[in-house]
Coordinates of C-alpha atoms and ligand atoms in Angstrom, one line a residue:
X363 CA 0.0 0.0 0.0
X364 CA 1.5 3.6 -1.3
X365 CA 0.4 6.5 0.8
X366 CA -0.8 5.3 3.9
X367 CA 0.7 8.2 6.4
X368 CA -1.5 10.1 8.3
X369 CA -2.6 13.8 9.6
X370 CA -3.1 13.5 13.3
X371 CA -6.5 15.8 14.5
X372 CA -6.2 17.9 17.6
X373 CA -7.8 15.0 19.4
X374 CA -5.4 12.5 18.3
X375 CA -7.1 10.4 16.1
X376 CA -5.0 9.7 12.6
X377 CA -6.5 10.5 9.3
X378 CA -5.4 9.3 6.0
X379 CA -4.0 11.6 4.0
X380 CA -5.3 11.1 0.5
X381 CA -9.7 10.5 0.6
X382 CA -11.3 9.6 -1.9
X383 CA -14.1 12.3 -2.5
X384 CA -17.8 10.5 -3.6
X385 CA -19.5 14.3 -4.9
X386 CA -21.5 13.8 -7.5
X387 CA -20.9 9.8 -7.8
X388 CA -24.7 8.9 -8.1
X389 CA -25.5 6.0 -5.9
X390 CA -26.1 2.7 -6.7
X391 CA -22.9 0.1 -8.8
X392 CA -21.1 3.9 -10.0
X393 CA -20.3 4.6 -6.6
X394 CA -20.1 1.5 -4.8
X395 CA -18.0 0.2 -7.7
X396 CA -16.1 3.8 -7.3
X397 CA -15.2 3.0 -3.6
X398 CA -14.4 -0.8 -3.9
X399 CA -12.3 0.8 -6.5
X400 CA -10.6 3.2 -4.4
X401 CA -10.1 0.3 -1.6
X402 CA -8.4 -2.0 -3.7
X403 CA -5.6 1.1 -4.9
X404 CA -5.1 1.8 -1.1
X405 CA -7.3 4.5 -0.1
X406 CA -8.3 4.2 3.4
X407 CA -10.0 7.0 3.5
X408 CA -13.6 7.7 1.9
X409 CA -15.5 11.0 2.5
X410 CA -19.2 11.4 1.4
X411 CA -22.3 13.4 2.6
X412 CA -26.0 12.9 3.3
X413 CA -26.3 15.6 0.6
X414 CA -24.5 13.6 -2.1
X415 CA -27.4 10.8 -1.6
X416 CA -24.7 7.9 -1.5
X417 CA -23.9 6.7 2.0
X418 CA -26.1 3.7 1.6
X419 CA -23.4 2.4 -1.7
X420 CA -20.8 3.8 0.2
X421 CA -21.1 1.9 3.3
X422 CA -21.8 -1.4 1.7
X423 CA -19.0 -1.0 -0.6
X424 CA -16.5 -0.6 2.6
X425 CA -18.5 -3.2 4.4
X426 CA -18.0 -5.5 1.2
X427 CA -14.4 -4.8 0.6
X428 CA -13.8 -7.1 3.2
X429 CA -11.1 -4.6 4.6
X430 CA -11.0 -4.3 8.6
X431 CA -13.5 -1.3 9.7
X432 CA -10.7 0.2 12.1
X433 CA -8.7 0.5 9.1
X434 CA -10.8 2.8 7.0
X435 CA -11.4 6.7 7.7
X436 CA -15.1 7.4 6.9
X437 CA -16.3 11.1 6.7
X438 CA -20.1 12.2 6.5
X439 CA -22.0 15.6 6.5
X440 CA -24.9 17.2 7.8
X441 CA -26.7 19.0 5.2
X442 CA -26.1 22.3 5.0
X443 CA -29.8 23.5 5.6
X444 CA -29.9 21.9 8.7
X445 CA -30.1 24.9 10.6
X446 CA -31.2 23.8 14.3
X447 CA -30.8 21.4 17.0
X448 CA -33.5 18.8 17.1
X449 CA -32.9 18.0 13.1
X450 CA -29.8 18.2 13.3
X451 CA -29.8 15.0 15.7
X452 CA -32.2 13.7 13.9
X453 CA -30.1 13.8 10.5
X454 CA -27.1 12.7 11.9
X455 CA -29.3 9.4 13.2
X456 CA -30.4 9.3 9.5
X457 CA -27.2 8.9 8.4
X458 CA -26.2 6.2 10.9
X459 CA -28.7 4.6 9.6
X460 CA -28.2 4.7 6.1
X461 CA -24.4 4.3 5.9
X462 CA -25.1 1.4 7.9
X463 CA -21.6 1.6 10.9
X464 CA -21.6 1.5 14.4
X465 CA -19.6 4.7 14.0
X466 CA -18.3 6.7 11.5
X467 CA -14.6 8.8 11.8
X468 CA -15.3 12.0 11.2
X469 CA -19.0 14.3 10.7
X470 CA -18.9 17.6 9.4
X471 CA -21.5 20.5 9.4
X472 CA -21.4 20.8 5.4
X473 CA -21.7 24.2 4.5
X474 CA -22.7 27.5 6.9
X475 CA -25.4 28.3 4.9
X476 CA -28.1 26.6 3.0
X477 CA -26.9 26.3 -0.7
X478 CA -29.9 28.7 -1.9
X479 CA -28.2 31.3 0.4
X480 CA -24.9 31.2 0.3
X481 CA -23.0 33.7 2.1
X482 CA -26.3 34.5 4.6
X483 CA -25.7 34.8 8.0
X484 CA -26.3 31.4 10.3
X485 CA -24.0 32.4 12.8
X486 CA -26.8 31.9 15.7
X487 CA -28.2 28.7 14.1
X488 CA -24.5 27.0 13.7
X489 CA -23.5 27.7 17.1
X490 CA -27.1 25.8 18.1
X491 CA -26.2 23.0 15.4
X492 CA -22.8 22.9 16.4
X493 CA -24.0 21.5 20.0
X494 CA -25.4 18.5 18.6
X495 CA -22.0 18.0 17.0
X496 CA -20.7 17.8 20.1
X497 CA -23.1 15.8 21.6
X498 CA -23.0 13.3 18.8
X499 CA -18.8 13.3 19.1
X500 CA -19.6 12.5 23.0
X501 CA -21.9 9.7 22.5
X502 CA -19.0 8.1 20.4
X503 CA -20.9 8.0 17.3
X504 CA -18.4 10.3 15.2
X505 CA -14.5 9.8 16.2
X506 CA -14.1 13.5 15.4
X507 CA -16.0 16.9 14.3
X508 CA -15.8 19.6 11.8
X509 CA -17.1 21.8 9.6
X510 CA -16.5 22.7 6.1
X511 CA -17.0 25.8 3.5
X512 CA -16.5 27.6 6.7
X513 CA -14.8 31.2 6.4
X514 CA -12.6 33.2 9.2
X515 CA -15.7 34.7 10.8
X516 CA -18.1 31.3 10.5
X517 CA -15.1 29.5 12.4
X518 CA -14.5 32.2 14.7
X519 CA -17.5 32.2 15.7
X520 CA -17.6 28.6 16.5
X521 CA -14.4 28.6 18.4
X522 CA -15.9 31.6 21.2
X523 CA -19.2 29.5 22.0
X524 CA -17.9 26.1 21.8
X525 CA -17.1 22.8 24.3
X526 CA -15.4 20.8 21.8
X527 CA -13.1 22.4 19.1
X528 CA -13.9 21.7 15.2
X529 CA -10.9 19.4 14.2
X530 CA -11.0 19.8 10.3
X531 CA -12.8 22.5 7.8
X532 CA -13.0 21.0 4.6
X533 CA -13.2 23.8 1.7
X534 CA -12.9 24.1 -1.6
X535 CA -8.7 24.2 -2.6
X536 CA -6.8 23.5 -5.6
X537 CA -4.2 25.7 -7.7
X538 CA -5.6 29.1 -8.5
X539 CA -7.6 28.6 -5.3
X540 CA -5.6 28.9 -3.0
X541 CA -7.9 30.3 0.0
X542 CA -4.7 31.6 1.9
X543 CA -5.9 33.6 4.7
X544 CA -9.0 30.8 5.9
X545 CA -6.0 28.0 5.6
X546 CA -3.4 29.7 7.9
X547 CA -6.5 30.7 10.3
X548 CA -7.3 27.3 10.4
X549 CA -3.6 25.7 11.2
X550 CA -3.4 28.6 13.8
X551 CA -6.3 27.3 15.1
X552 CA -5.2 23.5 15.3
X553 CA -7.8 22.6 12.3
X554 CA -6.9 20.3 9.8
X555 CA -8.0 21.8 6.2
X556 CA -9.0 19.5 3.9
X557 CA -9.4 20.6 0.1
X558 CA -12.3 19.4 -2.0
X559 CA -12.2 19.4 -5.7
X560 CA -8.2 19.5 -6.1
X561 CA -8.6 19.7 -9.5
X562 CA -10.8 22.6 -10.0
X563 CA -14.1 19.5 -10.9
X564 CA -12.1 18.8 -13.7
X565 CA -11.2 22.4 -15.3
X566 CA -7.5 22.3 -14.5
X567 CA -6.5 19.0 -16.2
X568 CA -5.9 20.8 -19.6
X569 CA -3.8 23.9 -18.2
X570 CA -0.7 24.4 -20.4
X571 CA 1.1 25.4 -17.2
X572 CA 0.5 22.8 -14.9
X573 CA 1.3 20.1 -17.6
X574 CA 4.5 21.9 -18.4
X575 CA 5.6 20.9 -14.7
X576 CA 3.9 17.9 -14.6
X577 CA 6.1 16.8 -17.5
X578 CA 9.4 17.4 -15.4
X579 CA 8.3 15.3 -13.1
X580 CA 6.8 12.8 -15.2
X581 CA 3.5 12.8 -13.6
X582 CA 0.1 14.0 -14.6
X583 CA -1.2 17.2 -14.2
X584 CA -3.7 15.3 -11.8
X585 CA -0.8 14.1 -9.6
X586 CA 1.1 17.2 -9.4
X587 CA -2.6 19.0 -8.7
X588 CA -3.4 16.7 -6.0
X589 CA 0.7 16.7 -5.1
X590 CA 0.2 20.2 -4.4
X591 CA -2.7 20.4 -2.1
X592 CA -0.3 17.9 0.2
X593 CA 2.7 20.3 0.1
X594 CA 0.6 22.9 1.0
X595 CA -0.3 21.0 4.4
X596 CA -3.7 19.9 3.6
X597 CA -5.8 16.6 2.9
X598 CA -6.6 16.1 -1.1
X599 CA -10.1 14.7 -1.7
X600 CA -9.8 13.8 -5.3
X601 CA -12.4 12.3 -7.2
X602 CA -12.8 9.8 -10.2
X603 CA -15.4 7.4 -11.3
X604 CA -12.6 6.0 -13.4
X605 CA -10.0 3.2 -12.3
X606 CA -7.3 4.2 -14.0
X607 CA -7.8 7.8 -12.8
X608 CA -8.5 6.4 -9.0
X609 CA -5.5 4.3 -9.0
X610 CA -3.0 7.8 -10.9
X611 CA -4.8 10.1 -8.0
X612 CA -3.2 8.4 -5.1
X613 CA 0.4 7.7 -6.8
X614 CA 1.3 10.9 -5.7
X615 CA 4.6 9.7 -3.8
X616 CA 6.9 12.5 -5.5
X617 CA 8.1 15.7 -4.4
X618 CA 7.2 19.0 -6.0
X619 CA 10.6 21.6 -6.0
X620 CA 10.4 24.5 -3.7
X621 CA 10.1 27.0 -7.0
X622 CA 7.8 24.6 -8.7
X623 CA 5.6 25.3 -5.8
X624 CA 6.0 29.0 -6.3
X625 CA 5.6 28.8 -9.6
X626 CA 2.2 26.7 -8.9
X627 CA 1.2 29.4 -6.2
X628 CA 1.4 31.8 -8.7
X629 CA -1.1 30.5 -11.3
X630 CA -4.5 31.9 -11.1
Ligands
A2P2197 P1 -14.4 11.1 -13.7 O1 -15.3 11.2 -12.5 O2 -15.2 11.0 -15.0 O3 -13.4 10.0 -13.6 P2 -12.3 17.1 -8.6 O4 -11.6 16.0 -7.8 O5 -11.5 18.4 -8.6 O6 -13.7 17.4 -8.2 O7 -12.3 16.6 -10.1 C1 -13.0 15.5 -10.5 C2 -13.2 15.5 -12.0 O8 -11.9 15.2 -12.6 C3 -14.1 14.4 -12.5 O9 -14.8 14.8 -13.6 C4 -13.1 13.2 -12.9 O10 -13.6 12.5 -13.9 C5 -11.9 14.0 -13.3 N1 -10.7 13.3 -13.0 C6 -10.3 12.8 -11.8 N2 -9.1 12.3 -11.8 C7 -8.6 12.4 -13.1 C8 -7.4 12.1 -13.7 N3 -6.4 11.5 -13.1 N4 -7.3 12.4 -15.0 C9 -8.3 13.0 -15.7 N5 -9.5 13.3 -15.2 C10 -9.7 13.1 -13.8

């Protein structure tokens, strides 16, 4: 197995460092064939949501691989319009329930705003939801708690009203999106940033510039993409539907120069 070191959370539970990201992997053989894909290449580490409608195929898939619970790091969401308390237990029983564990490793509050208002002001109602985080990380359900597409002030605000400390904030990262100034708050802050859609959903793959690199190194602009969120000191989430693309997105045991990386940082 290639790639199996870890990020440790500020809790001290281990995470994987390359997960396999299940967004838009409709449910059913695509993505429980996508995650006994993933499995077999080495990835111990599978991240989906209720919102992407897929935790039933991803939990059997995991359950069918055969491999050793323990050994697998399994992130779910609440939806993102889940906005107060009593649903928000309620959703996070529903998803117990349809990814079919005793426990899952990590549960994240998805977004801090419903995605027909993005950018409105929850602060009030994620402080509220943000206690049954903590109450679901205390019954043991969850191994670990965070949030993600959360911004400097949404954490912020989290951090001054909470009991337990969000561990990771999964946003949106890749090169040309960079999100600089909500990454270093995070570290500061002992939270683990993971980066979603490492290669921009697809859009960077033909960029001249990238590939130019890439070609140094012999690897594909995917691998020096996903390469590049690591350097950077966060979690790639990379996605394919694909096997030969699953199995290329975690060979990513290379090292990208120190002006490579500048160079990279400088792309927009
Ligand atoms: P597919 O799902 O058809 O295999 P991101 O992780 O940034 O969201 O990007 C995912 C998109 O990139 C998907 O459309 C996926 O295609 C495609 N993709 C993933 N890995 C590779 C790869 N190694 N080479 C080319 N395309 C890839």
């Amino acid at each position: 197995m290639k790639n199996n070191e870890f990020f440790t959370l500020a809790n001290g539970v281990k995470i994987p460092t390359i997960g396999f990201g299940t967004w838009q992997i409709p449910s059913g053989d695509i993505a429980y064939n996508s995650v006994k894909e993933a499995l077999e290449a080495g990835y111990r580490h599978i991240d989906t949501a209720q919102a992407y409608g897929n935790e039933a195929s991803v939990g059997q898939a995991i359950r069918d691989s055969g491999i050793d619970r323990g050994e697998i790091f399994v992130t779910s969401k609440l939806p993102a319009e889940i906005k107060n308390y009593e649903q928000a237990v309620r959703r996070a029983e529903f998803t117990m329930k349809k990814i079919g564990f005793e426990y899952i490793d990590l549960y994240l509050i998805h977004a801090p705003w419903p995605w027909t208002e993005i950018g409105a002001d929850y602060t009030k109602e994620n402080i509220e939801v943000w206690k049954a985080m903590e109450e679901f990380y205390e019954s043991g359900k969850t191994r670990s708690i965070g949030v993600s597409n959360f911004n400097i002030k949404d954490i912020d605000a989290i951090l001054e009203n909470c009991r337990i400390r969000p561990m990771v904030n999964q946003i949106k990262l890749h090169i040309g999106h960079r999100q600089e100034e909500t990454a270093a708050h995070c570290t500061a802050n002992g939270i683990l940033v993971e980066g979603y859609s490492p290669l921009a959903t697809g859009r960077i793959l033909g960029n001249g510039e990238i590939a130019r690199i890439a070609e140094k190194y012999g690897k594909t602009v995917a691998q020096v993409s996903i390469r590049y969120v690591l350097q950077k000191g966060a979690l790639p989430l990379p996605k394919s539907t694909h096997p030969e693309y699953i199995i290329q997105n975690f060979d990513v045991n290379f090292e990208i120069s120190p002006d490579d990386m500048i160079y990279l940082d400088g792309l927009k």
